[in-house]
Tab-separated table of C-alpha atoms in Angstrom:
chain	number	residue	atom	x	y	z
A	1	UNK	CA	-32.575	-27.281	8.996
A	2	UNK	CA	-32.419	-23.612	9.536
A	3	UNK	CA	-29.037	-23.895	11.234
A	4	UNK	CA	-27.574	-25.846	8.216
A	5	UNK	CA	-28.860	-23.131	5.865
A	6	UNK	CA	-27.128	-20.403	7.978
A	7	UNK	CA	-23.920	-22.419	8.161
A	8	UNK	CA	-24.018	-22.899	4.346
A	9	UNK	CA	-24.594	-19.296	3.749
A	10	UNK	CA	-21.630	-18.216	6.031
A	11	UNK	CA	-19.401	-20.797	4.247
A	12	UNK	CA	-20.301	-19.478	0.810
A	13	UNK	CA	-19.742	-15.929	1.918
A	14	UNK	CA	-16.299	-16.843	3.248
A	15	UNK	CA	-15.392	-18.460	0.015
A	16	UNK	CA	-16.582	-15.496	-1.967
A	17	UNK	CA	-14.606	-13.079	0.175
A	18	UNK	CA	-11.400	-15.073	-0.281
A	19	UNK	CA	-11.777	-15.006	-4.022
A	20	UNK	CA	-12.092	-11.200	-3.878
A	21	UNK	CA	-8.948	-10.697	-1.704
A	22	UNK	CA	-6.894	-7.671	-2.754
A	23	UNK	CA	-4.702	-8.548	-5.776
A	24	UNK	CA	-1.311	-6.707	-5.492
A	25	UNK	CA	-0.574	-4.635	-8.573
A	26	UNK	CA	2.971	-3.424	-9.248
A	27	UNK	CA	3.311	0.298	-10.046
A	28	UNK	CA	5.410	1.976	-12.854
A	29	UNK	CA	8.515	2.293	-10.543
A	30	UNK	CA	8.240	-1.291	-9.305
A	31	UNK	CA	6.538	-0.430	-6.031
A	32	UNK	CA	3.006	-1.382	-4.887
A	33	UNK	CA	0.039	0.422	-6.473
A	34	UNK	CA	-2.509	1.564	-3.941
A	35	UNK	CA	-6.207	2.168	-5.016
A	36	UNK	CA	-6.319	5.597	-3.507
A	37	UNK	CA	-8.886	8.273	-4.328
A	38	UNK	CA	-8.932	10.479	-6.471
A	39	UNK	CA	-5.623	9.164	-7.942
A	40	UNK	CA	-3.763	5.787	-7.563
A	41	UNK	CA	-0.828	6.064	-5.421
A	42	UNK	CA	2.393	4.022	-5.656
A	43	UNK	CA	4.220	2.959	-2.452
A	44	UNK	CA	7.962	2.590	-3.263
A	45	UNK	CA	11.002	2.171	-1.202
A	46	UNK	CA	14.210	3.766	-2.618
A	47	UNK	CA	17.746	2.304	-2.346
A	48	UNK	CA	18.380	4.443	0.752
A	49	UNK	CA	15.155	3.102	2.272
A	50	UNK	CA	13.140	6.348	2.019
A	51	UNK	CA	9.425	5.974	1.159
A	52	UNK	CA	8.159	7.623	-1.980
A	53	UNK	CA	4.399	7.995	-2.575
A	54	UNK	CA	3.766	8.886	-6.269
A	55	UNK	CA	0.238	9.737	-7.552
A	56	UNK	CA	-0.974	8.639	-11.050
A	57	UNK	CA	-3.852	9.282	-13.280
A	58	UNK	CA	-5.923	6.512	-14.857
A	59	UNK	CA	-3.136	6.191	-17.632
A	60	UNK	CA	-0.620	5.794	-14.913
A	61	UNK	CA	1.057	9.152	-15.662
A	62	UNK	CA	2.395	11.012	-12.699
A	63	UNK	CA	0.140	13.813	-11.417
A	64	UNK	CA	0.396	16.658	-8.894
A	65	UNK	CA	-0.886	15.531	-5.467
A	66	UNK	CA	-2.988	18.746	-5.169
A	67	UNK	CA	-4.636	18.836	-1.841
A	68	UNK	CA	-4.094	15.158	-0.988
A	69	UNK	CA	-2.650	14.306	2.353
A	70	UNK	CA	-0.530	11.236	3.165
A	71	UNK	CA	0.772	9.730	6.407
A	72	UNK	CA	3.173	6.727	6.665
A	73	UNK	CA	3.625	4.711	9.805
A	74	UNK	CA	6.269	1.909	10.055
A	75	UNK	CA	5.491	-0.890	12.547
A	76	UNK	CA	8.780	-2.714	13.321
A	77	UNK	CA	9.080	-4.828	16.419
A	78	UNK	CA	10.941	-1.935	18.135
A	79	UNK	CA	7.671	0.132	18.064
A	80	UNK	CA	5.680	2.349	15.725
A	81	UNK	CA	7.460	5.095	13.930
A	82	UNK	CA	5.585	7.769	11.942
A	83	UNK	CA	7.655	9.057	8.958
A	84	UNK	CA	7.803	12.823	8.284
A	85	UNK	CA	6.980	13.452	4.595
A	86	UNK	CA	7.916	16.267	2.195
A	87	UNK	CA	5.667	17.153	-0.688
A	88	UNK	CA	7.020	16.784	-4.242
A	89	UNK	CA	5.687	17.635	-7.673
A	90	UNK	CA	4.066	14.142	-7.954
A	91	UNK	CA	3.593	13.074	-4.304
A	92	UNK	CA	5.565	12.693	-1.145
A	93	UNK	CA	8.947	11.383	0.016
A	94	UNK	CA	9.979	10.589	3.523
A	95	UNK	CA	12.659	12.803	5.129
A	96	UNK	CA	14.235	9.862	6.885
A	97	UNK	CA	14.690	6.084	6.016
A	98	UNK	CA	12.525	3.401	7.145
A	99	UNK	CA	13.615	1.672	10.439
A	100	UNK	CA	15.792	-1.414	10.114
A	101	UNK	CA	14.561	-4.830	10.942
A	102	UNK	CA	12.169	-5.725	8.161
A	103	UNK	CA	9.985	-7.613	7.446
A	104	UNK	CA	7.200	-5.611	9.240
A	105	UNK	CA	4.060	-3.837	8.469
A	106	UNK	CA	3.814	-0.214	6.990
A	107	UNK	CA	0.499	1.710	7.164
A	108	UNK	CA	-0.018	4.205	4.329
A	109	UNK	CA	-3.037	6.533	5.019
A	110	UNK	CA	-4.282	8.767	2.204
A	111	UNK	CA	-6.914	11.552	2.098
A	112	UNK	CA	-8.197	13.402	-0.846
A	113	UNK	CA	-8.027	16.591	1.313
A	114	UNK	CA	-7.148	17.348	4.908
A	115	UNK	CA	-10.850	17.017	5.902
A	116	UNK	CA	-11.740	13.906	3.815
A	117	UNK	CA	-12.267	10.418	5.112
A	118	UNK	CA	-9.050	8.477	5.279
A	119	UNK	CA	-8.223	5.260	3.403
A	120	UNK	CA	-5.683	2.988	4.961
A	121	UNK	CA	-3.456	0.570	3.172
A	122	UNK	CA	-1.408	-2.028	5.006
A	123	UNK	CA	1.800	-3.045	3.236
A	124	UNK	CA	3.871	-5.979	4.520
A	125	UNK	CA	7.392	-4.498	4.002
A	126	UNK	CA	9.693	-7.227	2.875
A	127	UNK	CA	12.603	-5.914	0.818
A	128	UNK	CA	13.850	-9.292	-0.522
A	129	UNK	CA	13.446	-10.021	-4.221
A	130	UNK	CA	10.857	-12.668	-5.292
A	131	UNK	CA	12.522	-15.584	-6.974
A	132	UNK	CA	9.667	-15.837	-9.549
A	133	UNK	CA	8.853	-12.311	-10.720
A	134	UNK	CA	11.996	-10.611	-9.600
A	135	UNK	CA	10.014	-7.826	-7.921
A	136	UNK	CA	10.638	-6.665	-4.335
A	137	UNK	CA	8.437	-8.909	-2.119
A	138	UNK	CA	6.211	-6.073	-0.966
A	139	UNK	CA	5.165	-5.491	-4.582
A	140	UNK	CA	5.176	-9.197	-5.629
A	141	UNK	CA	2.370	-10.082	-8.006
A	142	UNK	CA	2.794	-13.819	-8.110
A	143	UNK	CA	-0.053	-16.096	-7.124
A	144	UNK	CA	0.100	-17.460	-3.671
A	145	UNK	CA	1.903	-14.660	-2.084
């Protein structure tokens, strides 16, 4: 009887966790909004495949990144590639383009300051357009994606 109770509890926990899976939210530029601290950050890929990270306040107005630190690592099948970033008035932009060969994972790490605990975000980079919402797949907000 005790084993059945444990199995039921684990099944209920699994169902609850799947209901609370991260919902993708599109940012003001059409990229993917990341729940970073102290400001939200938008991961956006430009037409020339450079990564832009823009920080926003609660009203989604761009803000100065201040002491925030960001790293971006692309993980194509050819091997991991850390992108060098330049600071801008509202965030960061990569000095070079993302490697070819998507889809692949990109890891964005943000820190409120250089000595703060990091927060990692995994973005499945797919630059194709979604047929339903017309957003780029990495920022698609459709159910079931």
